Each structure stands twice: as C-alpha cells, then as structure tokens.
C-alpha cells in the first residue's frame, strides 16, 4: 500500500510532466470485474449477450471495445451510436459496485516512483483507455488516487494520442508546466508508444503488461524498462 499523499500546490511550475497508463503499467491482474461490467452494461441497456473473448483488448479504449462487442453481436451502427451513452454510464456504475481491493495488484516499483515524483513536485496524470469513473475507482482501490492531479480517459477522445494531447494541454493551460518541460508517457502497450510519438513526447515502455517485447521494440520507445523500479527521476528531465 502506498503512503497517503497530499495534493500538489498548483502554484509551482514543473520542468517535467509524467503521464501514466493504468492497466499493465501501474497495476496488473486486477480481476474480471472491469470486463464483466462492460458485458453486463451492454446486456442491461440493449438486451444483447456479448463477449470480449475474441477482442484484442490490450491498448484499446473502452468505448471502442464496447462498439466492437455490440457490432459483433449484430447491432447496427445506428444502434451502437444510440446506445453508447447509456452503456458507458451503466458500465461505470456497475464497476463502481464491484471493484475489489487492488492494493496487492500494483506493479513493482509503483509506490516508490510515485512517492519520489510527488516529493519532487512533478505533476502526474493518467492517460488511459478506461472510462473515467472506472479509472478513478481503480486508483482509489489501489491507494494511488492522491498522487494524480487529473486524467484523460477513454470516452474523452477518439484515440490514445488524442487523450495524451488533452492531458498535455490541460497541464499547460493550468500553468503546472512551462513550455520547455519534458513530458513523458509511461505505458505497457505499443499504442502508448504510438501516442507519445504522435505528441512528440518521451515514450517510456514497461514490460509489465501482456505485450510481447518485440511489439514494443518495433515502435522504438525512448526507454524500454523491465518495470518501474528501473525508472529514475533523471530520465524524466
């Protein structure tokens, strides 16, 4: 369990901004509750029985997963569009009810790294495919929520690059970072590296998710680490 942390003073301008993915990066093997919430939400709203077993979930945004689930179950594009808002709301509600304690699911080095970055007044944000309330619930149940100022979540943009762009713009508009700040995106999926490249920021890949190392290497991350224990503050400057 990470020690409690206090909110960062917003009056400070940092030379670094670090954006973190959640699943496979900060935590792993968080259980079936997220997947089940998506399946149950589609059924509750549309009556359709769906499955995620055939969908390559890693690195996908939740709305894209939901669209694929409904499409594969026979829903028309119009029905998917019509139902999406209610399905998204229902999935978040269901996950909020079912999310287990996740403090034992943290990846190696997470608490130490976040504590060090907070001590050095580095603003931290989430960039994740999770829906907003699902992402924050995971952070809450993992004991990590106090470390993060804000987040960009799956329903906020069309792709992960757009989410990273939103997170960067927010930090700049709030005055948390200067124009010359070094910005890094830490993730376990090739899509995280692609998102970092699209925004001209440092791409840091960790091997704590399900991606094959060859797939991560193929996207040429700036850093490829075994886990977050290898990430040093100096690498973020």
Short mmCIF file of N, CA, C and O in Angstrom, two decimals, residues 30-38 40 90-102 134 137-138 141:
data_model
loop_
_atom_site.label_atom_id
_atom_site.label_comp_id
_atom_site.label_asym_id
_atom_site.label_seq_id
_atom_site.Cartn_x
_atom_site.Cartn_y
_atom_site.Cartn_z
N UNK A 30 -5.91 -7.30 -12.33
CA UNK A 30 -6.88 -6.63 -11.46
C UNK A 30 -8.20 -7.38 -11.37
O UNK A 30 -9.13 -6.90 -10.71
N UNK A 31 -8.30 -8.52 -12.01
CA UNK A 31 -9.52 -9.32 -11.91
C UNK A 31 -10.47 -9.10 -13.07
O UNK A 31 -10.27 -8.23 -13.91
N UNK A 32 -11.57 -9.88 -13.11
CA UNK A 32 -12.51 -9.84 -14.24
C UNK A 32 -13.58 -8.76 -14.13
O UNK A 32 -14.44 -8.67 -15.00
N UNK A 33 -13.51 -7.95 -13.09
CA UNK A 33 -14.62 -7.04 -12.78
C UNK A 33 -14.85 -5.98 -13.86
O UNK A 33 -16.00 -5.63 -14.15
N UNK A 34 -13.78 -5.47 -14.44
CA UNK A 34 -13.89 -4.47 -15.49
C UNK A 34 -14.56 -5.08 -16.73
O UNK A 34 -15.53 -4.53 -17.27
N UNK A 35 -14.06 -6.21 -17.16
CA UNK A 35 -14.65 -6.88 -18.32
C UNK A 35 -16.12 -7.21 -18.08
O UNK A 35 -16.97 -7.00 -18.97
N UNK A 36 -16.42 -7.70 -16.89
CA UNK A 36 -17.79 -8.09 -16.60
C UNK A 36 -18.72 -6.89 -16.59
O UNK A 36 -19.89 -6.98 -17.01
N UNK A 37 -18.22 -5.75 -16.11
CA UNK A 37 -19.04 -4.54 -16.11
C UNK A 37 -19.41 -4.13 -17.53
O UNK A 37 -20.54 -3.67 -17.78
N UNK A 38 -18.49 -4.28 -18.48
CA UNK A 38 -18.79 -3.95 -19.86
C UNK A 38 -19.84 -4.88 -20.44
O UNK A 38 -20.80 -4.45 -21.09
N UNK A 40 -22.06 -6.75 -18.80
CA UNK A 40 -23.34 -6.57 -18.13
C UNK A 40 -24.02 -5.26 -18.55
O UNK A 40 -25.25 -5.20 -18.66
N UNK A 90 -23.81 2.97 -17.58
CA UNK A 90 -24.12 1.75 -16.84
C UNK A 90 -22.85 0.98 -16.48
O UNK A 90 -22.74 0.46 -15.36
N UNK A 91 -21.90 0.90 -17.38
CA UNK A 91 -20.65 0.17 -17.11
C UNK A 91 -19.91 0.79 -15.94
O UNK A 91 -19.38 0.09 -15.07
N UNK A 92 -19.88 2.12 -15.89
CA UNK A 92 -19.19 2.79 -14.79
C UNK A 92 -19.90 2.54 -13.46
O UNK A 92 -19.26 2.33 -12.43
N UNK A 93 -21.21 2.58 -13.50
CA UNK A 93 -22.00 2.32 -12.29
C UNK A 93 -21.73 0.90 -11.78
O UNK A 93 -21.50 0.69 -10.58
N UNK A 94 -21.75 -0.07 -12.68
CA UNK A 94 -21.55 -1.46 -12.27
C UNK A 94 -20.14 -1.71 -11.74
O UNK A 94 -19.96 -2.43 -10.76
N UNK A 95 -19.16 -1.08 -12.37
CA UNK A 95 -17.79 -1.28 -11.89
C UNK A 95 -17.60 -0.65 -10.51
O UNK A 95 -16.90 -1.19 -9.65
N UNK A 96 -18.24 0.48 -10.31
CA UNK A 96 -18.15 1.13 -9.00
C UNK A 96 -18.66 0.22 -7.90
O UNK A 96 -18.14 0.23 -6.78
N UNK A 97 -19.65 -0.58 -8.20
CA UNK A 97 -20.22 -1.51 -7.21
C UNK A 97 -19.34 -2.74 -6.99
O UNK A 97 -19.34 -3.30 -5.90
N UNK A 98 -18.61 -3.15 -8.01
CA UNK A 98 -17.93 -4.46 -7.96
C UNK A 98 -16.43 -4.40 -7.77
O UNK A 98 -15.81 -5.43 -7.47
N UNK A 99 -15.82 -3.24 -7.93
CA UNK A 99 -14.35 -3.15 -7.90
C UNK A 99 -13.78 -3.66 -6.57
O UNK A 99 -14.16 -3.19 -5.50
N UNK A 100 -12.86 -4.61 -6.62
CA UNK A 100 -12.27 -5.15 -5.40
C UNK A 100 -11.12 -4.27 -4.89
O UNK A 100 -10.76 -3.27 -5.53
N UNK A 101 -10.57 -4.64 -3.76
CA UNK A 101 -9.35 -4.01 -3.27
C UNK A 101 -8.22 -4.35 -4.23
O UNK A 101 -8.01 -5.51 -4.58
N UNK A 102 -7.47 -3.34 -4.68
CA UNK A 102 -6.43 -3.55 -5.68
C UNK A 102 -5.03 -3.23 -5.15
O UNK A 102 -4.07 -3.16 -5.92
N UNK A 134 -14.34 4.38 -13.98
CA UNK A 134 -13.65 3.10 -13.81
C UNK A 134 -12.18 3.36 -13.49
O UNK A 134 -11.61 2.76 -12.58
N UNK A 137 -11.84 4.77 -10.00
CA UNK A 137 -12.15 3.75 -8.99
C UNK A 137 -10.97 2.82 -8.80
O UNK A 137 -10.64 2.44 -7.67
N UNK A 138 -10.33 2.44 -9.89
CA UNK A 138 -9.13 1.61 -9.77
C UNK A 138 -8.06 2.32 -8.96
O UNK A 138 -7.41 1.71 -8.08
N UNK A 141 -9.08 2.30 -5.24
CA UNK A 141 -8.98 0.99 -4.60
C UNK A 141 -7.54 0.47 -4.54
O UNK A 141 -7.23 -0.43 -3.76
#
